[in-house]
């Protein structure tokens, strides 16, 4: 087994002290033995999972006897970048901003403008963003690049662009009145700088209310020298929160109570699952710009934080975690080995961030938390289903005497399946009613054995949803 893909690599990261200091080899061997036991079990699980999900278990059993084989530079990207080129980050539910070259300068065109965003199948909001997108399109460059951003303001008020975390000349810092004149509606402004850093950054308007109505986007600087260990998948998630009153579309940017929580501008179950090939190494970059700090939790796998908004962190600072607090204006970069097959949740663990606004859905038909009967609730759900795209109105079982129990209902009646309306290649093969378990600031990483992974990639290709990157050739 090649070290890069094998568990010896994982082991190096899990037990760095034994290995780095070259001592206690016996203990290392014990761990190695434990690992191979884990590996056996994990292949058995893989075979069972494969058989259950898509009925493609034949070659999996054979695979279980062989070491995993990884393609070089495989990725969530269908077109593998040329050797030596950085693996681009994929920002699900958003696009990348293309660029053109002016000599050796990478030239981007960014337009600030109002954006209508569907954040759930039954909820549209009037946000502001860039180039028709909220958050704005992802900018990806490489450390050392000379970057020019031709910025145009099509908002009804003045704005500017701040490059969060970049060490660039003061004239490029984008703070109104301090480092530049505000860019008036209809005006253009050109930002240009050379990037000496690597890491996960972002751009945003440097005005509080504009930030809260959505004016932010990823700015990723890939390192000149590839990070070690290299990853097979690289994903970005932008955290935002919105206060939108029932029957309204305009977020209240002064509110402190948020009822819509989004990853990359959409609430679960509209968030597109992240795909990871079983045995691959996954990087996840998370940026937060809102009024709350979000503890982001990954199910089923431990990860290490390999970087912050300040760039790559030394390996000596990495330690196992499964929940990372992403504070406001911070970036946290996680990496993990996708070892266990399944659809594993990634979500903010603040309970109120794990749901969408029932108030907004139900409007005046809000289910009261007292004096409620199953039949009444179901009839409310049924009338709701006429105006919103639920495919099935039902709920998990409740006790016969439920209504006599103080506190009932809590989560009963909250489950609304809408598998069909949010279906896309990445949701293919998920269990029926999966969408009823997904709400708010939530997505999942689907760790898939080879054949299942390939089946979904084929569906993405067929549906034309394959993500294309604008790599220099
Ligand atoms: Cu949260």
Short mmCIF file of N, CA and C and ligand atoms in Angstrom, two decimals, residues 261 293-295 348 350 353 441, ligand 1:
data_model
loop_
_atom_site.label_atom_id
_atom_site.label_comp_id
_atom_site.label_asym_id
_atom_site.label_seq_id
_atom_site.Cartn_x
_atom_site.Cartn_y
_atom_site.Cartn_z
N UNK A 261 -30.26 30.18 8.32
CA UNK A 261 -28.81 29.95 8.44
C UNK A 261 -28.36 29.23 7.18
N UNK A 293 -20.81 33.14 16.31
CA UNK A 293 -19.74 32.17 16.08
C UNK A 293 -20.39 30.80 15.95
N UNK A 294 -19.92 30.01 15.01
CA UNK A 294 -20.59 28.73 14.76
C UNK A 294 -19.68 27.55 15.07
N UNK A 295 -20.08 26.69 16.01
CA UNK A 295 -19.33 25.45 16.25
C UNK A 295 -19.69 24.42 15.17
N UNK A 348 -23.55 23.32 11.90
CA UNK A 348 -23.40 24.12 13.10
C UNK A 348 -24.15 23.43 14.21
N UNK A 350 -25.09 24.78 17.13
CA UNK A 350 -26.06 25.59 17.89
C UNK A 350 -27.45 25.08 17.52
N UNK A 353 -29.51 26.81 15.09
CA UNK A 353 -28.95 26.92 13.74
C UNK A 353 -29.13 25.62 12.97
N UNK A 441 -28.18 25.33 9.00
CA UNK A 441 -26.76 25.40 8.64
C UNK A 441 -26.19 23.99 8.66
CU1 LIG B 1 -24.33 28.42 14.17
#
